[in-house]
Coordinates of C-alpha atoms in Angstrom, one line a residue:
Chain A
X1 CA 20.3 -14.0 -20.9
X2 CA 18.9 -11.5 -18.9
X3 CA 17.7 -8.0 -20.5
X4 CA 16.5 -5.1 -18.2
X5 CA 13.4 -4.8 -18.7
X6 CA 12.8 -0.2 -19.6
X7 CA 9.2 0.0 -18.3
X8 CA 10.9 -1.4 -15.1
X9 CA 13.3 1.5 -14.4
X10 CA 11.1 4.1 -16.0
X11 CA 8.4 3.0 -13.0
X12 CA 11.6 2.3 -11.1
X13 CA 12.3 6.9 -11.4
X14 CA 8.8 7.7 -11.0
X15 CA 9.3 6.2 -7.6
X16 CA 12.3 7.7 -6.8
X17 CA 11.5 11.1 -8.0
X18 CA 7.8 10.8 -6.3
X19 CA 10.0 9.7 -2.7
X20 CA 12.0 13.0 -3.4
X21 CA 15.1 10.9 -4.2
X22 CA 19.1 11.5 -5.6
X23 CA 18.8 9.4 -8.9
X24 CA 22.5 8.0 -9.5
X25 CA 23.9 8.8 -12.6
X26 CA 25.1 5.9 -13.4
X27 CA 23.6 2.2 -11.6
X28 CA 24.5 -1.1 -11.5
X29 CA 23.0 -4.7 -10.7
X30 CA 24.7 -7.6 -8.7
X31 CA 24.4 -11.0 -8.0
X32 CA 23.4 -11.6 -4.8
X33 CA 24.2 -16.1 -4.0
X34 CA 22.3 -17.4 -2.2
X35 CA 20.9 -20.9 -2.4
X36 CA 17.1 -21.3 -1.2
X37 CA 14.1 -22.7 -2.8
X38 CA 12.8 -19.8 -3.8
X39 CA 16.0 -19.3 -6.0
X40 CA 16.9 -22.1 -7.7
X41 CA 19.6 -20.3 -9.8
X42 CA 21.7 -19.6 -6.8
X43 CA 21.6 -16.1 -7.1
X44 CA 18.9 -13.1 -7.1
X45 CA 19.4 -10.2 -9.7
X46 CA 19.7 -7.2 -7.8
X47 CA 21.7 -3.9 -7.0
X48 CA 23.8 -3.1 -3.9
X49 CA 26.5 -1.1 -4.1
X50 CA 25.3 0.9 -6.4
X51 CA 21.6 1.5 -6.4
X52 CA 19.3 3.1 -8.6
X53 CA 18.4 6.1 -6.0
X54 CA 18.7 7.2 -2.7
X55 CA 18.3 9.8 0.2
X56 CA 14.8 10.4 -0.2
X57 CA 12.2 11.1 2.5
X58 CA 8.2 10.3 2.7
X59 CA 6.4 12.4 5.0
X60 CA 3.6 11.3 7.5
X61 CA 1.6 12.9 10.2
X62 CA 0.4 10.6 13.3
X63 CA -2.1 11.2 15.0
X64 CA -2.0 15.0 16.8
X65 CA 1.7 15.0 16.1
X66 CA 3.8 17.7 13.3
X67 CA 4.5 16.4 10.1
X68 CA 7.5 14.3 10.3
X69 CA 10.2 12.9 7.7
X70 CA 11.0 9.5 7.3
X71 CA 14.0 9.1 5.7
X72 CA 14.2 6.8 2.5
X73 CA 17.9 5.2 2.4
X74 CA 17.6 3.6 -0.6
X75 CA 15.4 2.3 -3.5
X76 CA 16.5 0.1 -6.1
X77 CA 15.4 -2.6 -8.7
X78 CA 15.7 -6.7 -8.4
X79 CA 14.3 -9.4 -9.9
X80 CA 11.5 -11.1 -7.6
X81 CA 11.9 -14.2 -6.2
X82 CA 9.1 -17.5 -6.0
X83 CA 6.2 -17.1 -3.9
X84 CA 6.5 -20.0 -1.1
X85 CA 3.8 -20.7 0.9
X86 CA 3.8 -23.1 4.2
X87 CA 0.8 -21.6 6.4
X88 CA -2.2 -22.2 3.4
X89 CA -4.9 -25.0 4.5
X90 CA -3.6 -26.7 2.2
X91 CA -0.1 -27.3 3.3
X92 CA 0.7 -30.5 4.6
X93 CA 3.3 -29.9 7.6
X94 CA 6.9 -30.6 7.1
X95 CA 7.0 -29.4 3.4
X96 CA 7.0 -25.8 2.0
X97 CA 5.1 -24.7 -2.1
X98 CA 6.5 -23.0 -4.6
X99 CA 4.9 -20.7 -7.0
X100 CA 7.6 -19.8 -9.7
X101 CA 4.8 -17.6 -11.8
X102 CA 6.4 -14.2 -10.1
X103 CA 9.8 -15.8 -10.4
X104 CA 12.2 -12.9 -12.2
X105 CA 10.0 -10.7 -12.7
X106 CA 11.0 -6.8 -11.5
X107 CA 10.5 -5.3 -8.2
X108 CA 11.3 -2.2 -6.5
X109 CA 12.8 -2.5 -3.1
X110 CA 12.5 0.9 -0.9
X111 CA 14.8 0.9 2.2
X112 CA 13.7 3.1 5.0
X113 CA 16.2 4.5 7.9
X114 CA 15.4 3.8 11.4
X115 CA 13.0 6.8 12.1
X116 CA 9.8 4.6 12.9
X117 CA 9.3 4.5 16.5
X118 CA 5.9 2.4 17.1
X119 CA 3.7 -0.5 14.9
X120 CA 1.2 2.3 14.2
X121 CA 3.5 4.9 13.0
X122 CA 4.7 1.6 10.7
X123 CA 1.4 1.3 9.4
X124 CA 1.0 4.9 8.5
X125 CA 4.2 5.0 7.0
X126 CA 3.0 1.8 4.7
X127 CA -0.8 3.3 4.4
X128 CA 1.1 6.5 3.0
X129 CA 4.0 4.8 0.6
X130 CA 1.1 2.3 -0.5
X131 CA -1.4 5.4 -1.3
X132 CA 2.3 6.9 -3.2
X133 CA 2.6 4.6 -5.5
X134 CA -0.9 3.5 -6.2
X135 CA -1.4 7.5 -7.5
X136 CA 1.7 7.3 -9.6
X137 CA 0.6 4.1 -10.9
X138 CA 4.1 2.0 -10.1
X139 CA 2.1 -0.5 -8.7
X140 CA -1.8 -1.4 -7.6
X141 CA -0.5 -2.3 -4.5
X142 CA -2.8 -5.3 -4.3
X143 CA -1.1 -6.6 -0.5
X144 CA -3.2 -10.1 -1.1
X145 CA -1.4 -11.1 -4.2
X146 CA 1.7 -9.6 -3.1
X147 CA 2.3 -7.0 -5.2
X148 CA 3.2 -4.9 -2.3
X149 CA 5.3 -6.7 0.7
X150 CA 7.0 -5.5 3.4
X151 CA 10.3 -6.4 5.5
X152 CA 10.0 -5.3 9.2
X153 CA 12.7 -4.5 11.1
X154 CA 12.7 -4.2 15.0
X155 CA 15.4 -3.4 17.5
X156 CA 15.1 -1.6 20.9
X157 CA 16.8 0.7 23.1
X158 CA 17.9 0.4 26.8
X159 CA 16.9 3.9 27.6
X160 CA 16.1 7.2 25.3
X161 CA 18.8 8.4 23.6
X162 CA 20.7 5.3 24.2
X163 CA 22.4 3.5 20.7
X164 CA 19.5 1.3 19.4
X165 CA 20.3 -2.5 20.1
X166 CA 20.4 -5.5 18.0
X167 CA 18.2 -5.5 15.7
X168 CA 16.0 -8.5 14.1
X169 CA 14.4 -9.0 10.9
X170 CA 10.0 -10.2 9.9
X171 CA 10.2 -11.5 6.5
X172 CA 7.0 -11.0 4.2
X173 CA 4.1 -9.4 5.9
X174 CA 1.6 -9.0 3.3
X175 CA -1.4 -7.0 5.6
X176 CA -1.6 -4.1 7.5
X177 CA -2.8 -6.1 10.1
X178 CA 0.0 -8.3 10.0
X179 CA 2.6 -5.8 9.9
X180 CA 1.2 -4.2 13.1
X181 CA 0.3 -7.2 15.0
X182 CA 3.9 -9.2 14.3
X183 CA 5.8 -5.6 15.3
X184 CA 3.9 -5.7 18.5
X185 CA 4.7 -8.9 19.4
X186 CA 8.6 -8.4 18.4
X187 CA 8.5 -5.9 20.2
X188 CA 7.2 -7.5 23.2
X189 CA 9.3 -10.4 22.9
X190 CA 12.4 -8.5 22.9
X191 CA 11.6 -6.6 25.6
X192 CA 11.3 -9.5 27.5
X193 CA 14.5 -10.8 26.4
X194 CA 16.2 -7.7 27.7
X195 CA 14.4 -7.0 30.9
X196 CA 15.6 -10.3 31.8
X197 CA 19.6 -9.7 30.9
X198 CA 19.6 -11.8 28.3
X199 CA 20.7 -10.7 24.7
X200 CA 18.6 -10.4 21.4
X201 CA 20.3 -12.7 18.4
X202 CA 19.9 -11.2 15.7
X203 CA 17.6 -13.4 12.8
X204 CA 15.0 -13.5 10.2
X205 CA 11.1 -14.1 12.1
X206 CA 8.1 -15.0 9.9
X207 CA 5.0 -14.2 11.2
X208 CA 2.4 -17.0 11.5
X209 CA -0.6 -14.8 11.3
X210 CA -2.9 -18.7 12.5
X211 CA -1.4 -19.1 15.4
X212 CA -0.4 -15.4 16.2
X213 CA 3.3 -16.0 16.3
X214 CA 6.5 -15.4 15.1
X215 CA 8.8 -18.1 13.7
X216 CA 11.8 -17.9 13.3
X217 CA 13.3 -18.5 9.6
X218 CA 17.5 -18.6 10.0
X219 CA 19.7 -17.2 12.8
X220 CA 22.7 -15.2 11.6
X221 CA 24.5 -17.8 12.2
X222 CA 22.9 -19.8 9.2
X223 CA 22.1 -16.7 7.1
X224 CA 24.2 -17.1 4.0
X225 CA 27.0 -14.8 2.9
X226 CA 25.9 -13.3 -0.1
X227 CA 29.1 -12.9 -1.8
X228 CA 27.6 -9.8 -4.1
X229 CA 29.2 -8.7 -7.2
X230 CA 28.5 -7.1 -10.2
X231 CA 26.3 -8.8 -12.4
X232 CA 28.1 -9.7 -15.8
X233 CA 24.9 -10.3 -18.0
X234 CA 23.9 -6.7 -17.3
X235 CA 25.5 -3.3 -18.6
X236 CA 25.2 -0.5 -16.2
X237 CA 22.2 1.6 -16.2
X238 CA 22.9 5.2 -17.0
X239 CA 20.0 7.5 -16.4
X240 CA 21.1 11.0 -17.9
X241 CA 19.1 14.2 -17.0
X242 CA 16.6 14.0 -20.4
X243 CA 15.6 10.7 -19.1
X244 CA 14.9 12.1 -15.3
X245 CA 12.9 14.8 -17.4
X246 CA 11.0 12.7 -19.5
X247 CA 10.0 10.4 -16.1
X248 CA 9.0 13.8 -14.2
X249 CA 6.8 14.7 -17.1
X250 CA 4.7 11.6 -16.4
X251 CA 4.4 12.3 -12.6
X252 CA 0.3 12.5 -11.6
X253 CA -0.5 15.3 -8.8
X254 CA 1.3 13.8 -5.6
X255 CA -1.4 13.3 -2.8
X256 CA 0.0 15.7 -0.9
X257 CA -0.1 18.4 -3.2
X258 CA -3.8 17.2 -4.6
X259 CA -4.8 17.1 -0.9
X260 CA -3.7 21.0 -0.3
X261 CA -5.4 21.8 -3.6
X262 CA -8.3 20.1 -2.3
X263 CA -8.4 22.6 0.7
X264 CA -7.3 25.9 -1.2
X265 CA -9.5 25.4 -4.6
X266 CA -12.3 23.8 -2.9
X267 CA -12.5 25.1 0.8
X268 CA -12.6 21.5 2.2
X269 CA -11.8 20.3 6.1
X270 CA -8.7 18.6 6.2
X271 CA -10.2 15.5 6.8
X272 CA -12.5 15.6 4.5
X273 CA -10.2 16.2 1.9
X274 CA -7.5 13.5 3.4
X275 CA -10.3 11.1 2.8
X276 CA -11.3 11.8 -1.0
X277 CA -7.7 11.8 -1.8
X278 CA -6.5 8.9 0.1
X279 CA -7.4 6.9 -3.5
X280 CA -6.5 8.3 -6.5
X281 CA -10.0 6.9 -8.1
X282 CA -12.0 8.6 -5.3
X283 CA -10.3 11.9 -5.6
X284 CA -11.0 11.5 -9.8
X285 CA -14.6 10.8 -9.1
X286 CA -14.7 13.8 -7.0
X287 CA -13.6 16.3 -9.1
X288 CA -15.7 14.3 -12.3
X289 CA -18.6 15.2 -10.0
X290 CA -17.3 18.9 -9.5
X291 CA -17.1 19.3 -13.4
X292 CA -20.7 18.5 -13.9
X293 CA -21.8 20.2 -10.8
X294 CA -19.2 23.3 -9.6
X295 CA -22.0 24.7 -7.7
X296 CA -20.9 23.7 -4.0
X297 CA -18.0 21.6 -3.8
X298 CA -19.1 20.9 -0.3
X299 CA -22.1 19.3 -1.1
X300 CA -20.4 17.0 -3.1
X301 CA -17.6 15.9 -0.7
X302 CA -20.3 15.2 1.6
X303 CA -22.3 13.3 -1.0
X304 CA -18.8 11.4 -2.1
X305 CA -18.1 10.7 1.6
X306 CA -20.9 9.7 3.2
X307 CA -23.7 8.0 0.3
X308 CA -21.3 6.8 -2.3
X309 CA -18.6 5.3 -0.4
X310 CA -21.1 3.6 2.4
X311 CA -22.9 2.0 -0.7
X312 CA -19.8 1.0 -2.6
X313 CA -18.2 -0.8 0.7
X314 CA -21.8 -2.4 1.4
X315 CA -21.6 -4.0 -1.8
X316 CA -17.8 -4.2 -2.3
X317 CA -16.9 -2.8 -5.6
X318 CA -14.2 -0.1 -6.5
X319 CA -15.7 3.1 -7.4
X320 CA -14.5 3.1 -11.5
X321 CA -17.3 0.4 -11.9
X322 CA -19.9 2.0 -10.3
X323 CA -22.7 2.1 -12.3
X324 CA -23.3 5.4 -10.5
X325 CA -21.2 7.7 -12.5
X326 CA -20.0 11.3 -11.4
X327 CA -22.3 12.9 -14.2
X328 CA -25.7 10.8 -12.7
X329 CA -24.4 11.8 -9.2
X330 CA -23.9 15.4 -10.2
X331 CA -27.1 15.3 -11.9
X332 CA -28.6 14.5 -8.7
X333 CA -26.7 16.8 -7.0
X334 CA -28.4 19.7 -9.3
X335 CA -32.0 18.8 -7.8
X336 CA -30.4 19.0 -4.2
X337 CA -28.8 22.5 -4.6
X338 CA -31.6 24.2 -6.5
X339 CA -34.4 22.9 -4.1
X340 CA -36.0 20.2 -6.4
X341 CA -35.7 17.6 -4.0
X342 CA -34.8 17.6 -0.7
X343 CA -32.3 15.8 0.9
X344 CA -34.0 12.8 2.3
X345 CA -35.4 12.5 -0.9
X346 CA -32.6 12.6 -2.6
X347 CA -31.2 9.6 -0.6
X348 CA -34.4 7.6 -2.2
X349 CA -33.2 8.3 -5.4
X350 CA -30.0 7.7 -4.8
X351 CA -30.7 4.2 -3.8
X352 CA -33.0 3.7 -7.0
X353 CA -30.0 5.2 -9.4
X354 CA -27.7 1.9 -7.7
X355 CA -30.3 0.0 -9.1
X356 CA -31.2 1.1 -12.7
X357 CA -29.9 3.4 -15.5
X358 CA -32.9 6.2 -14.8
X359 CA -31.4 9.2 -14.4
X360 CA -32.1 11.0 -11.3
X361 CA -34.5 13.5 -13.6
X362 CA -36.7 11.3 -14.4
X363 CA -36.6 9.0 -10.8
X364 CA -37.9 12.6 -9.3
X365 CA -41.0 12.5 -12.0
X366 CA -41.5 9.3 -11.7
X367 CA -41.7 9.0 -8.3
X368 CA -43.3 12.2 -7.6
X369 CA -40.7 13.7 -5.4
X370 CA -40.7 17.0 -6.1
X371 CA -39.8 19.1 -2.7
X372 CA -43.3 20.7 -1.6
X373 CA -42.2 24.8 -1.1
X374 CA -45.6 26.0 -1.3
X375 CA -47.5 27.2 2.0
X376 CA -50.6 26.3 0.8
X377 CA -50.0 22.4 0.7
X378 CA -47.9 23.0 4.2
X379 CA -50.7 24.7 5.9
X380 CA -53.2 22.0 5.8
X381 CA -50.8 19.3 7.0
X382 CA -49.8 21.3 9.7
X383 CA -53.3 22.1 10.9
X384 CA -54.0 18.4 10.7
X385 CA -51.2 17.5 13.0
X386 CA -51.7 20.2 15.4
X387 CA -55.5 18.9 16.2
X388 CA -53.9 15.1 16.3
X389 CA -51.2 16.0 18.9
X390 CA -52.8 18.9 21.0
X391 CA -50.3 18.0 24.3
X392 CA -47.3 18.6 22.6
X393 CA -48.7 22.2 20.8
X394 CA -49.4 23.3 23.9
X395 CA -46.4 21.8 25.6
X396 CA -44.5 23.5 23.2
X397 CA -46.7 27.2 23.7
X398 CA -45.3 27.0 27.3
X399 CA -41.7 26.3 26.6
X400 CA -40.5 23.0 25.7
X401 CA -39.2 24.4 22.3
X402 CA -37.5 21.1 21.6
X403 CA -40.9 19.8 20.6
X404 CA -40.5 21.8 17.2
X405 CA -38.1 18.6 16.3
X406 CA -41.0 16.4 16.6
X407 CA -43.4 18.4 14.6
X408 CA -41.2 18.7 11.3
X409 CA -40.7 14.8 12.0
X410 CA -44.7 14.7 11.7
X411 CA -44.8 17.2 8.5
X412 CA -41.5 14.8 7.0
X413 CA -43.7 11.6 7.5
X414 CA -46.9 12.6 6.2
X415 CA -44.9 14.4 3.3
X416 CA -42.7 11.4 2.8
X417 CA -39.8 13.5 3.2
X418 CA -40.6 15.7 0.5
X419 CA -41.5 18.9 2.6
X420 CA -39.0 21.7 2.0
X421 CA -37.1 21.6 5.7
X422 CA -36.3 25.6 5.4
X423 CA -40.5 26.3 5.0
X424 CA -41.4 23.7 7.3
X425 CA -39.6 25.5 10.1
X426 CA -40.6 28.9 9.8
X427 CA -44.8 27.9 9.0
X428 CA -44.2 25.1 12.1
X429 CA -42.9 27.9 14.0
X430 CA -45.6 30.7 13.3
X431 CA -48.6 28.2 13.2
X432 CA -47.8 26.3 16.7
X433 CA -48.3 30.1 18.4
X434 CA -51.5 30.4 16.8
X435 CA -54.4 28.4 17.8
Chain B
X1 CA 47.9 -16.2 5.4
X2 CA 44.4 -18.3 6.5
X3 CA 43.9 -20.6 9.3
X4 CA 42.9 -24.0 9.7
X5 CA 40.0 -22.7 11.8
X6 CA 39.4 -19.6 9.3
X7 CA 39.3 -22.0 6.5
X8 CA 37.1 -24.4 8.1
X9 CA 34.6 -22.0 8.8
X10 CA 34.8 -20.7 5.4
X11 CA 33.6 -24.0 4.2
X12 CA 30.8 -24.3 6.3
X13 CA 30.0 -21.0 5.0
X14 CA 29.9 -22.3 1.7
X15 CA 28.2 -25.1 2.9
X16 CA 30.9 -27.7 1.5
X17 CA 31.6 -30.8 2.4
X18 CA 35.0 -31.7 1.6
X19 CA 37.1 -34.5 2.9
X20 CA 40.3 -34.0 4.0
X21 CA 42.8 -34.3 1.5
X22 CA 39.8 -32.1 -0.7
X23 CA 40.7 -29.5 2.8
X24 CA 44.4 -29.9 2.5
X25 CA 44.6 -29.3 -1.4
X26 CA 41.8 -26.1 -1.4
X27 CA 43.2 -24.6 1.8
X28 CA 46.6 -24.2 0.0
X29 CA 44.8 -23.1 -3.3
X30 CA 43.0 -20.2 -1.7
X31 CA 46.2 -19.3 0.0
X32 CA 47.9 -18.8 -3.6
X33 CA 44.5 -17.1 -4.6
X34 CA 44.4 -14.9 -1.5
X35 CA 48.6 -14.4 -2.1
X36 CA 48.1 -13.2 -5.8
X37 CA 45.4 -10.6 -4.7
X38 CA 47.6 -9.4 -1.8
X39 CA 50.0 -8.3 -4.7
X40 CA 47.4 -6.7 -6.6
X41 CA 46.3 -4.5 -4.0
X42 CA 50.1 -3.2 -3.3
X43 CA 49.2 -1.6 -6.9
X44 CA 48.5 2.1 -6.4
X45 CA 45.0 3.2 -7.6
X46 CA 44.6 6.6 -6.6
X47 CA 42.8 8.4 -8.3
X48 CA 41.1 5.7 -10.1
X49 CA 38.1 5.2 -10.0
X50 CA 36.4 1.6 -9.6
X51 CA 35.8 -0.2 -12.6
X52 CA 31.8 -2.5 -12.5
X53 CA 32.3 -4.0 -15.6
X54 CA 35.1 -4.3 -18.2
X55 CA 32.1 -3.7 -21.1
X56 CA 31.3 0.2 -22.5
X57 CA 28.1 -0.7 -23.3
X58 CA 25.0 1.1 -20.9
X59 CA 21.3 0.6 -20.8
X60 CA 20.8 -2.3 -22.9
X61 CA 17.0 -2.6 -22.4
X62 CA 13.9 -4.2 -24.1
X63 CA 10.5 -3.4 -24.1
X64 CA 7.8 -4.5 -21.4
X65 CA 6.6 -7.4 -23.4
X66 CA 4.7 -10.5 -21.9
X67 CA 6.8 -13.6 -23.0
X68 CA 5.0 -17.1 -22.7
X69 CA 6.9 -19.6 -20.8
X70 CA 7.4 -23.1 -20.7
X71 CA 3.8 -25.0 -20.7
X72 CA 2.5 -25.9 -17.7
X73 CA 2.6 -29.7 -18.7
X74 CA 6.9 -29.0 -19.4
X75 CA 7.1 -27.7 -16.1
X76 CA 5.1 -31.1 -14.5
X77 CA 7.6 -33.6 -16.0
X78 CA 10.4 -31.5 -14.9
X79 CA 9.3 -30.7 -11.6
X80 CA 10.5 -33.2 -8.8
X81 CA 8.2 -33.3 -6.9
X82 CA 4.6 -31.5 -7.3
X83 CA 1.3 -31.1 -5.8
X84 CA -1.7 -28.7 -5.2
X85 CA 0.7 -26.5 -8.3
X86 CA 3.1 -25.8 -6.4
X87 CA 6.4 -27.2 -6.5
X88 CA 6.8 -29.2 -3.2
X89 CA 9.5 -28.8 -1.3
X90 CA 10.8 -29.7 2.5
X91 CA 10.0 -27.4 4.9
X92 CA 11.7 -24.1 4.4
X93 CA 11.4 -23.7 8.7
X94 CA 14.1 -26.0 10.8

């Protein structure tokens, strides 16, 4: 016998609450028959006319467009079904595979309203629900081995305003990519359907990602009639206000709170800020980093953007096993802001620290990188490469002040990198005046 | 009262294949079904409200606990037709 499983509905309301959702009092699973494959006991373990929670919204932005609510009709728990597969290499034609390893385990379904107007806006909505439930830790979203899939519906209108038209139904897309590419060419295809008079019949596509189309599954005609009721091997689920309490006490910062936090507490561009928090790991590393290194939280976004998350994608691992951690990167950091090292330095050692335990300390020593402040090491250089390059000095007396670019390139080389950028300047720019 | 088409259909829904003294006999059965419900819903239930389940019991629930299935050597001999793991099956596309 079946036995609802608590963890389930406990991750089940920190969904609901995160989608800003009316959490039923009282819930209640069905049976829904149907007889597939994928199913062999006939019926699926899920909740219909009662769900779990409802009327909740999720909000994105698109691209140079307000913030806009999409409207979350429902969310409520099932029991998954077996993973088929008919597209692998592997699969000879004619038959479909069954994997029964996910086979009753328990899903959350989320049911949108109609308020997605365009593939892209679709994959925002995902990218944002996906980056939801990831930080709440209801799921790792993992798209490959389907722990997060997505339904796609598509139906058009005739003209603005006008009633939207028959709508039709892409089973499974497991990829961003997917998801965009099959809308688009659902939506193409029934706009060629209706251009030409004809009418759209309503059915379940698959999307064949190979061969770039979509197949279709079962018309309406074939799609089975469900024949819900409620489901006698399991009591009602009654989720009292203690409980709803207990659930809210668990809820992380929601992105969209960390991401305003971020701007306010930190002073970051709102870009810069959407990027560290669009993954709850990066935006944890971050503010590791700031706790070792409060100094300039700017620094450190820029650092965390730009270095750290080049290097991890170069070598493809997640950023809780990098073997840089936020206190080596902070320590690092340190040298930058009080003018140990300077920058392009400090991309040397970062490159070492990828490599080998040394903390950034000791790479400086080690390495002799120590920024060069004082004038009287400058000077000489500076003399020296003024006598090699006596064109551009006096190009530069008469007015091609561009040229001072190419001179603290010279001083950066000879010094490899270690001259201080700020002193450089000002000595380049008194000493080329002086013969 | 059901039709000969209506219950026709119905079995196609139900994707049975009956022959036809199996039509004659369950076409007049779910009229007698469909009769006896006709009379419960002359009962007046105002102010009722609908009933799920007859049981009192709520939120019988058990802890998130990995269970180990059947063996994978079980599931072989049971399986009708197998290959690459999977459990083969005709094509799921018509």
């Amino acid at each position: 016998m079946p036995v609802t499983n608590h963890q389930a509905v406990n991750l089940a309301l920190r969904a609901a609450l995160a989608l800003n959702c009316y959490i039923h009092p009282v819930s209640q699973f069905a049976r829904k028959n149907y007889f597939y494959p994928d199913l062999p006991k006939g019926y699926q373990i899920t909740q219909y006319a009662y769900p779990l929670a409802e009327a909740g919204f999720l909000e994105i932005t698109p691209p140079e467009q307000s913030p806009r609510r999409i409207r979350i009709q429902r969310l409520h728990l099932e029991e998954d079904a077996a993973k088929s597969a008919h597209n692998e290499p592997w699969c000879e034609p004619e038959c479909s595979y069954l994997d029964f390893n996910r086979s009753g385990t328990p899903l959350i379904e989320i049911v949108s309203e109609p308020d997605l107007r365009t593939p892209d806006e679709a994959g925002l909505y995902l990218k944002k629900l996906k980056q939801l439930l990831e930080y709440i830790a209801v799921s790792d979203c993992n798209m490959e081995e389907g722990s997060l899939r997505c339904d796609a519906n598509v139906s058009l209108r005739i003209t603005a305003g006008a009633p939207p038209g028959t709508k039709t139904e892409i089973k499974n897309l497991n990829s961003f990519r997917h998801l965009k590419r099959a809308l688009a060419a659902e939506i193409d295809r029934q706009a060629t359907v209706l251009s030409a008079g004809k009418t759209i019949i309503p059915q379940t596509l698959m999307w064949d990602d190979h061969r770039h189309q979509l197949r279709p599954m079962r018309s309406k005609e074939d799609a089975p009639d469900y024949r819900y009721f409620p489901e006698p091997d399991l009591p009602p689920l009654q989720i009292n206000e203690v409980w709803i309490a207990q659930v809210k006490t668990q809820l992380p910062e929601l992105p969209q709170a960390k991401l305003a936090r971020f701007q306010t507490d930190y002073g970051l561009r709102a870009y810069d800020a959407e990027i560290l928090c669009t993954d709850p790991d990066i935006a944890n590393y971050y503010e590791a980093v700031l706790l070792s290194f409060p100094a300039d939280p700017h620094l450190a976004a820029n650092w965390v953007l730009t270095h750290v998350l080049a290097h991890l994608k170069a070598i493809q691992c997640s950023i809780r096993h990098f073997s840089v951690t936020p206190a080596r990167l902070a320590e690092l950091l340190h040298l930058i802001h009080d003018q140990t090292i300077t920058s392009t330095s400090a991309k040397v050692v970062f490159r070492e620290m990828t490599q080998v335990t040394t903390s950034a300390t000791q790479l400086v020593a080690e390495k002799n990188l120590h920024q060069i402040t004082d004038e009287n090491e400058l000077l000489p250089i500076i003399e020296d490469i003024k006598a090699n390059f006596p064109d551009h000095v006096e190009r530069y007396r008469n007015g091609q002040e561009t040229l001072l670019g190419f001179f603290v390139g010279q001083v950066m080389g000879r010094t490899k990198g270690r001259a201080n950028p700020q002193v450089t300047h000002r000595l380049l720019h008194d000493q080329l005046k002086l013969n | 009262m059901i039709s000969h088409a209506e219950f026709t259909h119905l079995t196609k829904r139900a994707q049975l294949e009956l022959t036809p003294s199996e039509m004659a006999q369950f076409h007049t059965d779910l009229e007698r079904i469909l009769t006896a419900f006709a009379r419960v819903t002359e009962v007046d239930t105002t102010g009722i409200s609908p009933m799920v389940q007859p049981g009192v019991t709520t939120n019988v629930l058990r802890t998130d606990q990995v269970q180990i299935g059947l063996p994978f050597t079980v599931l072989e001999e049971l399986a009708p037709d197998l290959a690459q793991e999977h459990f083969r099956v005709p094509s799921l596309f018509r």
